[in-house]
Coordinates of C-alpha atoms and ligand atoms in Angstrom, one line a residue:
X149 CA 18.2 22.4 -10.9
X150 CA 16.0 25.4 -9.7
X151 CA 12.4 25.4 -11.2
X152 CA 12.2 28.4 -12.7
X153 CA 8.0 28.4 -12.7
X154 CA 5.8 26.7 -10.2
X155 CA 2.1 26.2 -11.3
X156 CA -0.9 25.7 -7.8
X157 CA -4.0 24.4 -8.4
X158 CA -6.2 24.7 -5.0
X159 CA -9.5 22.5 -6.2
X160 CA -12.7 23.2 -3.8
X161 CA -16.1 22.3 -3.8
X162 CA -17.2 25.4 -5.4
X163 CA -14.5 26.7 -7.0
X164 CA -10.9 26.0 -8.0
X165 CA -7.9 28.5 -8.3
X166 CA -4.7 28.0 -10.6
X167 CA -1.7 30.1 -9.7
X168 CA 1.8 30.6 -11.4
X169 CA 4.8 31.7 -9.5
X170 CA 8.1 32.1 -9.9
X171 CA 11.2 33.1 -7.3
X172 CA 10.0 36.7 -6.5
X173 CA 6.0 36.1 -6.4
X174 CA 3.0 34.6 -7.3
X175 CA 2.6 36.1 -10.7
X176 CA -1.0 35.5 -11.9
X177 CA -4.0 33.2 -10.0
X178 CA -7.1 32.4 -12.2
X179 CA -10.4 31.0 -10.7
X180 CA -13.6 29.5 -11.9
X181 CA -16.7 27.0 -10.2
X182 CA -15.6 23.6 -9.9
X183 CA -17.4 21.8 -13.1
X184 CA -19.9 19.4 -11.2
X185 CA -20.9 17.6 -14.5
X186 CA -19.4 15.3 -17.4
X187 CA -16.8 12.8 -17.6
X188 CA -15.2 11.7 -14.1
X189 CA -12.2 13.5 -15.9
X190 CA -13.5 17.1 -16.1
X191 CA -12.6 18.4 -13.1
X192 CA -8.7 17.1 -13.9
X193 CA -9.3 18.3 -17.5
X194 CA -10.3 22.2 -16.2
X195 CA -7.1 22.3 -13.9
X196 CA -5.3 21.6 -17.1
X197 CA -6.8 24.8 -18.8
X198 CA -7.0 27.3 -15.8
X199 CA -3.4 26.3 -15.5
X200 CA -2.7 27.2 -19.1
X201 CA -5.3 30.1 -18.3
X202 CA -3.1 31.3 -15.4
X203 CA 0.1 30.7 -17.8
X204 CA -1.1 32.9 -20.1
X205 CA -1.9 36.3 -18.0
X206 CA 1.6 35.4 -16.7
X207 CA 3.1 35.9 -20.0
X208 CA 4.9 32.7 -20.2
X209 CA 4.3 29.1 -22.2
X210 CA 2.4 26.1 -19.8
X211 CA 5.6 24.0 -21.0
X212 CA 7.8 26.5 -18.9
X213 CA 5.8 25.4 -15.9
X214 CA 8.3 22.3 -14.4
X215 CA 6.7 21.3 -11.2
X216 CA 2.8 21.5 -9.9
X217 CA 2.0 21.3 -6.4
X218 CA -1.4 20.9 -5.8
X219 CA -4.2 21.6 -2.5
X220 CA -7.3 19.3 -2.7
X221 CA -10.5 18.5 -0.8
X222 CA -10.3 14.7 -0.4
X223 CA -10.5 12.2 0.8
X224 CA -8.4 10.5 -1.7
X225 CA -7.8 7.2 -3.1
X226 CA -5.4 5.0 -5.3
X227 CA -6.2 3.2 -8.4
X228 CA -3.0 2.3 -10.3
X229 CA -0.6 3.6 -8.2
X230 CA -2.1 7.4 -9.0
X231 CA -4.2 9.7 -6.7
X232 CA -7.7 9.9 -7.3
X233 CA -10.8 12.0 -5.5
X234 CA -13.3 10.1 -3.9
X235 CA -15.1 13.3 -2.3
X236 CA -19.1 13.1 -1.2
X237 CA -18.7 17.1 -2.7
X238 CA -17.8 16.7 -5.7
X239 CA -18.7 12.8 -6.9
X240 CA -22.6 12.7 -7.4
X241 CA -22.0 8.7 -7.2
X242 CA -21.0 9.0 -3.5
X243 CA -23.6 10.6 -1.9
X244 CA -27.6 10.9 -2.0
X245 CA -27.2 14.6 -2.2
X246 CA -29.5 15.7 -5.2
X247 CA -27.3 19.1 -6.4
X248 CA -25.0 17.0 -7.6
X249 CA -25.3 16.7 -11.8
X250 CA -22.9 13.5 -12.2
X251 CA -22.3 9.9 -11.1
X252 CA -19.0 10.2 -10.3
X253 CA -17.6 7.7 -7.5
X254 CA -13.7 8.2 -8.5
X255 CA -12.4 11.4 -10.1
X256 CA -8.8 10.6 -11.5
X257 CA -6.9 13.8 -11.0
X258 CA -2.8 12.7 -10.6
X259 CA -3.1 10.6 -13.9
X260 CA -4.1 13.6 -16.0
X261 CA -2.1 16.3 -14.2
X262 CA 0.9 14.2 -14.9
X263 CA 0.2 13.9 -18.5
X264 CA 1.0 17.5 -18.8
X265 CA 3.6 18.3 -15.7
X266 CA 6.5 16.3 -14.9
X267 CA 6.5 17.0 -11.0
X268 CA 3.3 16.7 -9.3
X269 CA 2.7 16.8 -5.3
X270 CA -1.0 16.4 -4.2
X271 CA -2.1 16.9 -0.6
X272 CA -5.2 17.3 1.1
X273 CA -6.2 20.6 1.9
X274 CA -5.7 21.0 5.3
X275 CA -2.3 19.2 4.7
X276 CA -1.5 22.2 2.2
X277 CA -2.5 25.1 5.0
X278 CA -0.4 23.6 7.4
X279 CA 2.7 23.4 5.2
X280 CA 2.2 27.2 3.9
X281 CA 1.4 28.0 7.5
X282 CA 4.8 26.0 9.1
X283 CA 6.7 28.1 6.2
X284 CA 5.1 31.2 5.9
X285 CA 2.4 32.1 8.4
X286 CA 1.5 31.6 12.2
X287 CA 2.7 28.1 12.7
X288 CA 6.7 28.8 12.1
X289 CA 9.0 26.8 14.5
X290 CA 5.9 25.0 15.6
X291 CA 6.8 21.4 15.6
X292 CA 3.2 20.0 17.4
X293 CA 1.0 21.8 16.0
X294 CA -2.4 21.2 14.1
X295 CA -4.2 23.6 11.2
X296 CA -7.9 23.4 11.6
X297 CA -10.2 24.7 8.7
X298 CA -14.1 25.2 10.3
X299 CA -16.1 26.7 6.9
X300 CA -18.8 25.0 5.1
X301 CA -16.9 21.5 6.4
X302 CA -14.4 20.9 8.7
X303 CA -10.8 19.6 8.3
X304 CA -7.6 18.6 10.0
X305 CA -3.8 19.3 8.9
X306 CA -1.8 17.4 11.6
X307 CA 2.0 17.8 12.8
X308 CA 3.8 15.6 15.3
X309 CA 7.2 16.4 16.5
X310 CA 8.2 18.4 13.2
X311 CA 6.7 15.8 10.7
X312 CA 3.1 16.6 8.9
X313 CA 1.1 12.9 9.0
X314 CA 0.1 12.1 5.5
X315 CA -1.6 8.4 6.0
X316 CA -1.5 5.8 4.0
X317 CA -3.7 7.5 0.6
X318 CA -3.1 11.0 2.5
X319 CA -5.8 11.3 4.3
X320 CA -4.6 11.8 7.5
X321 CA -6.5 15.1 9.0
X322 CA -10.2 13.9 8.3
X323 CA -11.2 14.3 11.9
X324 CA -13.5 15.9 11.0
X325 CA -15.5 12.7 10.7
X326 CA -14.6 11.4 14.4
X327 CA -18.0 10.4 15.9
X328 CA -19.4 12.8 18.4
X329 CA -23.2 12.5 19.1
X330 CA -25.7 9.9 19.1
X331 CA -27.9 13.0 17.5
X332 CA -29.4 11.5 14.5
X333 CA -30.4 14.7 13.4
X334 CA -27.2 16.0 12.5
X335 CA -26.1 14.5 8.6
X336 CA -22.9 15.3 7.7
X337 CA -22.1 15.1 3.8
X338 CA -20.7 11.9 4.1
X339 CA -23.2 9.9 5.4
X340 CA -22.2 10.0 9.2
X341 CA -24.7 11.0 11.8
X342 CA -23.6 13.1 14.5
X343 CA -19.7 13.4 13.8
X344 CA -18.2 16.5 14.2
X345 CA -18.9 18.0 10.5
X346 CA -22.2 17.1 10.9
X347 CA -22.7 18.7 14.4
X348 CA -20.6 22.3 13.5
X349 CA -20.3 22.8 9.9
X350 CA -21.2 26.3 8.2
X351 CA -23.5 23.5 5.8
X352 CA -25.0 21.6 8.2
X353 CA -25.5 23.9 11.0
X354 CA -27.7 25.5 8.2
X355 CA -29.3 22.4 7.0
X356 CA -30.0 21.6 10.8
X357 CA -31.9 24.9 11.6
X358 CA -33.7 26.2 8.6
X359 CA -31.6 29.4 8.2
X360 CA -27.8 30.0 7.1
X361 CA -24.9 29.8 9.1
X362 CA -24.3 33.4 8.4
X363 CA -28.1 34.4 9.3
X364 CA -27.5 32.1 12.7
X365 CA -24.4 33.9 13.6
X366 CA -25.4 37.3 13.4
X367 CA -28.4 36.7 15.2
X368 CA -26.2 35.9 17.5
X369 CA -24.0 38.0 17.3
X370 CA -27.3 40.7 18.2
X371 CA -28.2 38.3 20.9
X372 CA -30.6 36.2 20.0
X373 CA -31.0 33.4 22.6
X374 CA -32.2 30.7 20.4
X375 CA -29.1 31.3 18.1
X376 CA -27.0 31.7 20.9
X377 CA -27.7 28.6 22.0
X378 CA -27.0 26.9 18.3
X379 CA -23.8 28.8 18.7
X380 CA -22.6 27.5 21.9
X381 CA -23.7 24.2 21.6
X382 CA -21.5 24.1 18.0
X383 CA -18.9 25.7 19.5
X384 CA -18.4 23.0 22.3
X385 CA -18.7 20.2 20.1
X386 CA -16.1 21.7 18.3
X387 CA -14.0 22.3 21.4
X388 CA -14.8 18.4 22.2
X389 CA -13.0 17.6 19.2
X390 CA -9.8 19.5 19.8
X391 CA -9.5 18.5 23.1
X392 CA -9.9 14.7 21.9
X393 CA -6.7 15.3 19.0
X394 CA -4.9 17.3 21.6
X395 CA -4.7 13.9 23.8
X396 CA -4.0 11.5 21.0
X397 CA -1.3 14.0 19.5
X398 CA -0.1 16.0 22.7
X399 CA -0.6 18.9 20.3
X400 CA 0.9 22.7 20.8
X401 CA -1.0 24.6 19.2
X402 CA -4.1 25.1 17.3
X403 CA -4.2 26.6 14.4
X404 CA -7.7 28.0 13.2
X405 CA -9.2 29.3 9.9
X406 CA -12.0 29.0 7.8
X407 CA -14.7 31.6 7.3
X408 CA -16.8 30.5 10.0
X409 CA -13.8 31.0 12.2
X410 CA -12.5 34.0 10.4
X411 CA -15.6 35.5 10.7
X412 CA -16.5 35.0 14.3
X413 CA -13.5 34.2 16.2
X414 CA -14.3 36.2 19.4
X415 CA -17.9 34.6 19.2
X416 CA -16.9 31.5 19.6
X417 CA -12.9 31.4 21.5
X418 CA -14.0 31.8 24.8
X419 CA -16.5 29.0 24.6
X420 CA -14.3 26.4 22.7
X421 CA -11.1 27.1 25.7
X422 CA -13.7 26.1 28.4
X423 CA -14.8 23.4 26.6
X424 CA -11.2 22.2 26.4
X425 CA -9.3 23.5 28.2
X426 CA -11.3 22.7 31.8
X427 CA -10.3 19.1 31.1
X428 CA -7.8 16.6 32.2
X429 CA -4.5 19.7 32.9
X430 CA -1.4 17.0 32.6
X431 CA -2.4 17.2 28.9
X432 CA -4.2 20.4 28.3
X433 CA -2.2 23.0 30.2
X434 CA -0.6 25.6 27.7
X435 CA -2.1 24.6 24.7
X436 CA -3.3 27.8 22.5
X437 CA -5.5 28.3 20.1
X438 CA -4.4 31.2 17.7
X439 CA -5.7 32.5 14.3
X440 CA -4.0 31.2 11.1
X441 CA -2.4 33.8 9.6
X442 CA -2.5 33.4 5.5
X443 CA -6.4 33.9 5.0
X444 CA -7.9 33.2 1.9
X445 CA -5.1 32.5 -0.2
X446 CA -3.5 30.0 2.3
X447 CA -4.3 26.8 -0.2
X448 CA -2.6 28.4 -3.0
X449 CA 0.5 29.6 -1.0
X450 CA 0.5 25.7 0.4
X451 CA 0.3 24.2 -2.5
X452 CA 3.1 26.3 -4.3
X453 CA 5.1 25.3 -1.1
X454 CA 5.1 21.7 -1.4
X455 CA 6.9 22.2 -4.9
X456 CA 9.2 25.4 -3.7
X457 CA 12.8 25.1 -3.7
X458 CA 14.2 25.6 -0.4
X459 CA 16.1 28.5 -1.2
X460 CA 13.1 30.9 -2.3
X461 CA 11.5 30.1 1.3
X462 CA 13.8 32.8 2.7
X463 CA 12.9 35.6 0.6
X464 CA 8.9 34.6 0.5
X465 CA 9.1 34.7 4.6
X466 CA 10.6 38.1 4.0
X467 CA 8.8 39.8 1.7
X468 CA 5.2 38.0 1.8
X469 CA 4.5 38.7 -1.9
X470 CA 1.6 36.9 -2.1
X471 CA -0.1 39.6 -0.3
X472 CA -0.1 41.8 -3.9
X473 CA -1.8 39.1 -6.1
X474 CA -4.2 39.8 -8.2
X475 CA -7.0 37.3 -8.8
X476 CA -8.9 36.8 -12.3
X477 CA -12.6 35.0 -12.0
X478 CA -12.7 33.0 -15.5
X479 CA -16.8 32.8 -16.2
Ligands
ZN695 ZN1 -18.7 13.2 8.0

């Protein structure tokens, strides 16, 4: 039987969005600031209500809502047979960072979602963009292809011949964490020194260097040789790590997004295709590296897809009507 309304939750580090859809559209999308403080259950507890939230400025009852599908930063684990967060952003217990208010080392999330919706599918972020993007975006007919966030941290949404890799708790994609640099100045949220995310991300390129990402880049951007140099240097490791998934996957093509990317795509292109691209040709040549095409709202749309009956794909291809949505902060 057809669900008649889907319900998305797309849970961040700094904020999380709830959207309710049905067959013609996404029909209402509610977002607040993750709650960093509590129970290890608050964060599933204010998906619950932002759900109801989003419910509500749809004009329908949460009970009408029959499946969820659900984008989350990760990594994830299982404890009785349930997905669970174990993320250095959001559990205080996990990390030395000090700006986090709670001791969290597990956050149960699939537990308390399913108390309230019958059909629940959780993926990892990246995972999410990559199924929105195969279905609705820039990665259509795209069978080895990869979805590559680069923002305040860096993630991976993987697809070999046609099938998206999931992993064994689903947290397939976290290349981000591959080992780079003997640098022991660069800390990456999850206690690695010198992987990639520690080396490029929007948070630790700013941790690294005293200023913002955004301050670094325009100075580039003006020409500023010292931030030019941060840039590049980023920028290659980064092309390093594609170039190392494009020979363990014999990938396609790269997908890219992110607001780091978004931002400053024809910064940083030419520098990550001769980083890669001048290596080993048997297993390089014809790769591209292309923008991903659903922006901001690519979570959202990704989680809504992994609950979608087939037969609405058609007319959401069509008709794109995510692109009229309109958002409502909840303070
Ligand atoms: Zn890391």
């Amino acid at each position: 039987m057809d669900a008649v309304f889907l319900g998305a939750l797309d849970i961040g580090g700094s904020k999380i969005a709830a959207t309710i859809a049905n067959r013609s559209g996404p029909l209402a999308r509610v977002t607040q600031a993750t709650i960093k403080s509590g129970t290890p259950d608050a964060i599933a507890r204010q998906c619950l209500q932002l759900l109801a939230l989003a419910c509500e400025r749809a004009g329908i009852a949460p009970n009408e809502v029959s499946s969820l599908g659900v984008s989350s930063c990760g990594p994830f684990a299982v404890q009785d047979q349930a997905l669970g967060l174990v993320a250095p952003n959001l559990c205080g217990g996990l990390t030395d960072s000090v700006d986090l208010p709670n001791d969290w080392t597990y956050i149960p999330l699939e537990t308390i979602l399913r108390t309230r919706y019958a059909q629940v599918a959780i993926e990892n972020d990246c995972i999410a963009a990559l199924t929105a993007e195969r279905h609705f975006g820039a990665a259509q007919n795209q069978d080895n292809c990869v979805y590559v966030t680069w923002s305040t941290g860096i993630g991976f949404g993987l697809c070999v011949d046609g099938h998206i890799l999931r992993g064994k708790h689903g947290n397939a994609g976290h290349a981000g964490h591959m080992l780079l640099s003997a640098s022991e100045d660069a800390l990456c949220g999850c206690g690695n020194r010198g992987d990639l995310e520690a080396l490029v991300s929007g948070r630790n390129l700013g941790n690294q260097h005293g200023q913002s990402a955004a301050d670094i880049f325009s100075a580039a951007h003006a020409g500023e040789a010292r931030a030019l140099a941060i840039v590049h240097e980023a920028a290659r490791w980064f092309g390093r790590g594609l170039y190392n998934l494009a020979t363990t996957l014999d990938t396609q093509c790269f997908l890219l997004g992110g607001s780091v990317w978004r931002h400053h795509a024809d910064l940083l292109t030419p520098i990550i295709e001769a980083e890669m691209m001048s290596r080993f040709p048997a297993l390089i040549a014809g790769i591209t590296i292309r923008s991903a095409a659903l922006d901001e709202l690519v979570a959202d749309i990704g989680a809504l897809a992994l609950v979608m009956p087939q037969e609405w794909m058609a007319d959401w291809r069509l008709h794109s009507p995510w692109l009229n949505l309109q958002t409502h902060p909840v303070v």
